[in-house]
Short mmCIF file of C-alpha atoms in Angstrom, two decimals:
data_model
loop_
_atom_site.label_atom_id
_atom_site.label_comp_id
_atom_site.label_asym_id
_atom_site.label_seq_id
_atom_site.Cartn_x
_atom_site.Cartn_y
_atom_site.Cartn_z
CA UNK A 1 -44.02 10.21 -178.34
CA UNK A 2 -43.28 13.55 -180.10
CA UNK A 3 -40.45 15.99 -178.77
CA UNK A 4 -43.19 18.35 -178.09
CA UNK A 5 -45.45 16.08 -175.58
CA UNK A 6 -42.33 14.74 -173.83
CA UNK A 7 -41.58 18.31 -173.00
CA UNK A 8 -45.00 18.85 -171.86
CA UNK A 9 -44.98 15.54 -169.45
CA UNK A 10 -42.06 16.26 -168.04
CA UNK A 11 -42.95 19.80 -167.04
CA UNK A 12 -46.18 18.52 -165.37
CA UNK A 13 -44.16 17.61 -161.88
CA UNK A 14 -42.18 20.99 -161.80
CA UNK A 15 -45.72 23.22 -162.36
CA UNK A 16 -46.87 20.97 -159.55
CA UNK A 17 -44.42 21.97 -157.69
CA UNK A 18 -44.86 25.93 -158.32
CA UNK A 19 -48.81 25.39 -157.65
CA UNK A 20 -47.75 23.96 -154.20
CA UNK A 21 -45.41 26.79 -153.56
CA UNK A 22 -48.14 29.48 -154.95
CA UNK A 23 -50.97 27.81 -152.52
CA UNK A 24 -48.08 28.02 -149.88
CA UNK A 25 -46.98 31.60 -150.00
CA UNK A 26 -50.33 33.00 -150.00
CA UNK A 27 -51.54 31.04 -146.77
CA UNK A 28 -48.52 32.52 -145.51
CA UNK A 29 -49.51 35.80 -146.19
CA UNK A 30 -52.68 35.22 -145.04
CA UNK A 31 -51.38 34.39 -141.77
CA UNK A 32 -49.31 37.18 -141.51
CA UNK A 33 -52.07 39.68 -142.51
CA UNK A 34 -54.33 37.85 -139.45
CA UNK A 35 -53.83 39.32 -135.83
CA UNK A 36 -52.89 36.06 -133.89
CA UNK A 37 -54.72 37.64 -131.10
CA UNK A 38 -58.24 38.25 -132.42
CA UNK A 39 -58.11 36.40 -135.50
CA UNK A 40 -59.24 39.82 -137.29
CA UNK A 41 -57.20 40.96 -140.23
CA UNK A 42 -54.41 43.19 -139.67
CA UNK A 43 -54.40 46.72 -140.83
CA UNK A 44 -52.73 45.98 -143.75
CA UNK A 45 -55.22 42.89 -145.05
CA UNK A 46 -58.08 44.88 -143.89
CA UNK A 47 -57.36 48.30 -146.05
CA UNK A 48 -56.94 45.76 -149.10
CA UNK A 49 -60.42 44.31 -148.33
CA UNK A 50 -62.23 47.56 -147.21
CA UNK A 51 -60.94 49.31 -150.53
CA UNK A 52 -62.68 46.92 -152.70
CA UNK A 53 -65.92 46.75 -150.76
CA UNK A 54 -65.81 50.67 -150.48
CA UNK A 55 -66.88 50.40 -154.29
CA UNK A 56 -70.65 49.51 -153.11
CA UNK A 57 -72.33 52.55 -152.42
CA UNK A 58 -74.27 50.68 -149.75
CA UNK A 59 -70.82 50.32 -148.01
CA UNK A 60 -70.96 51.63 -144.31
CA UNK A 61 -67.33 52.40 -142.38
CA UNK A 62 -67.42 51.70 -138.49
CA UNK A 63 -64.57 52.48 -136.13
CA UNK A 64 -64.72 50.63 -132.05
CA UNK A 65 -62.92 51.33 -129.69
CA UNK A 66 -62.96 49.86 -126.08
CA UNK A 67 -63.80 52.27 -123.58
CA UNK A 68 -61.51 52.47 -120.44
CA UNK A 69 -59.42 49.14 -121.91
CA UNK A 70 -56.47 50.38 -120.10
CA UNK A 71 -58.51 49.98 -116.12
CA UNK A 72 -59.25 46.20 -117.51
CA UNK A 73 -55.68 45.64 -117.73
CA UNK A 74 -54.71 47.36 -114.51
CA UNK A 75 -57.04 46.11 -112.77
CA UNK A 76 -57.59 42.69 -113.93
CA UNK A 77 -54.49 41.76 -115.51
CA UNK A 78 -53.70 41.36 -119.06
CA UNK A 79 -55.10 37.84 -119.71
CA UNK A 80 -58.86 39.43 -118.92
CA UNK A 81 -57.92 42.06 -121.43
CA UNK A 82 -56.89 39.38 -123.97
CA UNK A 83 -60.14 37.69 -123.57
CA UNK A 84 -62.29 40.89 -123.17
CA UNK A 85 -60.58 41.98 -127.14
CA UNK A 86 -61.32 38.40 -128.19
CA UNK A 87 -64.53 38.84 -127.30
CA UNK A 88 -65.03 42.36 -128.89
CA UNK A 89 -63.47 40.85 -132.11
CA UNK A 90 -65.75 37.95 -133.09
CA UNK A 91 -68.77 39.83 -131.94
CA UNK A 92 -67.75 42.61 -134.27
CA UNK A 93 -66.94 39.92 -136.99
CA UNK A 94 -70.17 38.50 -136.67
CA UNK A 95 -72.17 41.23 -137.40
CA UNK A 96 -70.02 42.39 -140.06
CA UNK A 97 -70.83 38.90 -142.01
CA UNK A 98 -70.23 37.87 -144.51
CA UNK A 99 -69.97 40.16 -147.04
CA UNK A 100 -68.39 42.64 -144.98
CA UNK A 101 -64.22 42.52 -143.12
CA UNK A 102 -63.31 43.57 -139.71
CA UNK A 103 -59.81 44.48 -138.42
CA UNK A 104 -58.10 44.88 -135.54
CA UNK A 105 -55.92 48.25 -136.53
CA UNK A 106 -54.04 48.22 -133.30
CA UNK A 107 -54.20 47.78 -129.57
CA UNK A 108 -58.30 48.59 -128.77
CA UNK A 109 -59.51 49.58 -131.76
CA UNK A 110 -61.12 48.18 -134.60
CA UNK A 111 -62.67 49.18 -137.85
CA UNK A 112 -65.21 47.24 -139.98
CA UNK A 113 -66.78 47.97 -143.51
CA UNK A 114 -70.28 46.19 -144.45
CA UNK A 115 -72.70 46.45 -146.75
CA UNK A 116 -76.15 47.83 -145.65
CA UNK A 117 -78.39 46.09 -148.24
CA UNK A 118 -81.54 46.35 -146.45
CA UNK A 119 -80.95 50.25 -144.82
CA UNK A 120 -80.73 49.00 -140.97
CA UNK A 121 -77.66 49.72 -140.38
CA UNK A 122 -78.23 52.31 -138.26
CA UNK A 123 -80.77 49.90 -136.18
CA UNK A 124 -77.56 47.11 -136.40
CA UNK A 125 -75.18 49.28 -134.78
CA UNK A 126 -77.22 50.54 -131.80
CA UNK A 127 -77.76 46.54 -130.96
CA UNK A 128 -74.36 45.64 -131.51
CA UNK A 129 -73.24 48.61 -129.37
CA UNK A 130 -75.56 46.78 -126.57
CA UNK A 131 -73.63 43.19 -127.39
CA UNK A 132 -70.18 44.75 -127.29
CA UNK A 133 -70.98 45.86 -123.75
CA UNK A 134 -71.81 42.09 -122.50
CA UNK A 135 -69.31 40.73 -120.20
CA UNK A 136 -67.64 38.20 -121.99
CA UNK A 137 -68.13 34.23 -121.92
CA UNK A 138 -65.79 32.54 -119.43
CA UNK A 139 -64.73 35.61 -117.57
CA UNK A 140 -65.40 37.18 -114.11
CA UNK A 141 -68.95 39.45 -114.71
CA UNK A 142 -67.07 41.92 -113.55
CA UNK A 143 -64.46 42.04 -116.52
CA UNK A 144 -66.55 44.40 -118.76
CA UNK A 145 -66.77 47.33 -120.52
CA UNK A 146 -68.94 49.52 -122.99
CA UNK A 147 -67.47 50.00 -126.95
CA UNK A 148 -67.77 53.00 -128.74
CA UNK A 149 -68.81 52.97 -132.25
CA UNK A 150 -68.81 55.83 -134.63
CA UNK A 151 -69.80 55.54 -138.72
CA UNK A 152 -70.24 56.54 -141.65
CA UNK A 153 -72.06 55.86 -144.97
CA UNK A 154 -69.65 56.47 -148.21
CA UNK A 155 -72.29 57.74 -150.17
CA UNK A 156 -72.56 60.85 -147.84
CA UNK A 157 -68.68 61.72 -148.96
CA UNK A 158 -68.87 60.67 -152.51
CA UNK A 159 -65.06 60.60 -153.76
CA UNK A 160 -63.71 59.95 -150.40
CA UNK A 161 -61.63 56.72 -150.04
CA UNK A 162 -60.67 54.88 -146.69
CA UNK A 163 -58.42 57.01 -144.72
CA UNK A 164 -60.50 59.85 -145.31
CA UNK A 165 -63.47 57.92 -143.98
CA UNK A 166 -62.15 56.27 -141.38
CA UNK A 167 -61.29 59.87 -139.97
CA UNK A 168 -64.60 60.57 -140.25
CA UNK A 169 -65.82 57.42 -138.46
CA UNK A 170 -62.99 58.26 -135.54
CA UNK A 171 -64.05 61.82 -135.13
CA UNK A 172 -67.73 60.07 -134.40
CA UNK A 173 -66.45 57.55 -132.52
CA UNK A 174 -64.81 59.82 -129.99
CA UNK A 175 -68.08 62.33 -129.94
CA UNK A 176 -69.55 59.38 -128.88
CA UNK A 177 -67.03 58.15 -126.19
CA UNK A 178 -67.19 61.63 -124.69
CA UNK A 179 -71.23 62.07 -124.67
CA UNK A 180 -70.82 58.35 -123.29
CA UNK A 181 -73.50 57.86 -126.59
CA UNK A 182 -72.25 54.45 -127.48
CA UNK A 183 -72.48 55.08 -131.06
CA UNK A 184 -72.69 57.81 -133.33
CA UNK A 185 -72.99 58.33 -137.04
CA UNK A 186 -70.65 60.87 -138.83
CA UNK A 187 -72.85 63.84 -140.39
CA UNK A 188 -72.59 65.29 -144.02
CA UNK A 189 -69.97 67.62 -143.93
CA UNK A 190 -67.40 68.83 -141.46
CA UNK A 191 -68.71 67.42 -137.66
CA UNK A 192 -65.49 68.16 -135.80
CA UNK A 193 -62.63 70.33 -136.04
CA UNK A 194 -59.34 68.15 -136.53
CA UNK A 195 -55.80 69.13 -135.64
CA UNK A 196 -52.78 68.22 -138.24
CA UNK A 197 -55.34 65.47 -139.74
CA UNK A 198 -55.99 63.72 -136.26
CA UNK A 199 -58.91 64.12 -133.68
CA UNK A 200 -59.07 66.20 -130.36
CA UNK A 201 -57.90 64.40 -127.98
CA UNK A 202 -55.65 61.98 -129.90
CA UNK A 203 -51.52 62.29 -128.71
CA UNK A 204 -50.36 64.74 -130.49
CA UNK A 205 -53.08 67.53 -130.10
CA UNK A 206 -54.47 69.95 -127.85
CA UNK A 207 -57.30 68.50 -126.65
CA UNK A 208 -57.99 65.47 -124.20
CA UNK A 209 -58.58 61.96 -124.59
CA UNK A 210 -60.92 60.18 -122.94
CA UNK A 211 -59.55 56.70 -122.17
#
C-alpha cells in the first residue's frame, strides 16, 4: 500500500468523526433557534429564513398578535395561556406551509413570511383570522380569544428588507386590533405615523396600547 493511500485510510475514521460533530452542532443550533414552547423558530432562526424567502417577490410579511393574552393568563392561569399560544402557533404554521417560516418573536406575537403563488392571500388571511379565534383543542370553550393579523406584500415597498416590513405589518396589525378588524393589510406608502421607529401605542410612546 503506497504512503499516500495509507494516509488517506487512516484519515477516514477522524473525518467521520468531524461529520458526526458537524451533524451534531447544527441540530444543536437548531434546537436552540426553536421556541421550546411553540415549536416555532425563534427570532433569530426566523429573520435568517424570512430574509431569504423575502427574495420572492410573491413573498407576503404577516405579524399576530393575541388579543387580550394577558386576561387568559389572569384569569385562567398560565397553563391555558401555554396551550392557547400552542394552539395559535401550529395553526399559524400550518397555513404558512411549506414553503413559507413562522416565528414566535416573543411573548404573544408572531410573524410569518409565505409565498402567495396563486394571489389569495388576502382571502387566506381573513380565514385564518377566523381559525386563530377557535377555542383551542383540549381546553375549557371558554379559554379563547381573537388574533390580530396585519400584512404586507414586499413588492408594494420594493427595496425594503425585514425590519422595515415587519414595521409595516405591526403598524397594520395594531389598526386592526383597535378597529377590532381582525386583519388588515399595510397600504402603499406611509399608513400610520410612528414615534422613534415604533407604533402608537407600543411602551415607549405617546399613544395607548390596546392589550
Amino acid at each position: 500500500m503506497s504512503t499516500l493511500l495509507a494516509a488517506a485510510v487512516a484519515g477516514i475514521p477522524l473525518a467521520a468523526g468531524w461529520s458526526a460533530h458537524l451533524l451534531w452542532f447544527r441540530h444543536r443550533l437548531n434546537t436552540a433557534r426553536r421556541d421550546p414552547l411553540t415549536g416555532l423558530w425563534t427570532r433569530d432562526g426566523f429573520t435568517r429564513r424570512a430574509t431569504v424567502l423575502l427574495r420572492d417577490p410573491r413573498a407576503v410579511v404577516v405579524l399576530a398578535d393575541v388579543d387580550r393574552f394577558k386576561q387568559v393568563n389572569d384569569t385562567h392561569g398560565h397553563a391555558a395561556g401555554d396551550a392557547l399560544l400552542k394552539a395559535t402557533a401550529d395553526r399559524l404554521a400550518h397555513y404558512t406551509g411549506p414553503h413559507g417560516v413562522a416565528g414566535r418573536l416573543g411573548g404573544d406575537e408572531f410573524a410569518a413570511v409565505l409565498i402567495d403563488q396563486h394571489g389569495t392571500v388576502g382571502d387566506m388571511l381573513a380565514v385564518l383570522g377566523g381559525v386563530l379565534a377557535r377555542p383551542a383543542a383540549g381546553l375549557d370553550p371558554a379559554v379563547h380569544t381573537t388574533v390580530s393579523l396585519g400584512w404586507v406584500r414586499t413588492a408594494d415597498f420594493p427595496g425594503e428588507g425585514l425590519p422595515e416590513l415587519l414595521r409595516r405589518a405591526d403598524e397594520a396589525m395594531y389598526a386592526a386590533k383597535r378597529a377590532r378588524a381582525g386583519v388588515r393589510r399595510a397600504g402603499i406608502g406611509s399608513l400610520f405615523a410612528t414615534l422613534a421607529g415604533r407604533r402608537s401605542g407600543r411602551p415607549g410612546t405617546a399613544g395607548s396600547a390596546v392589550a
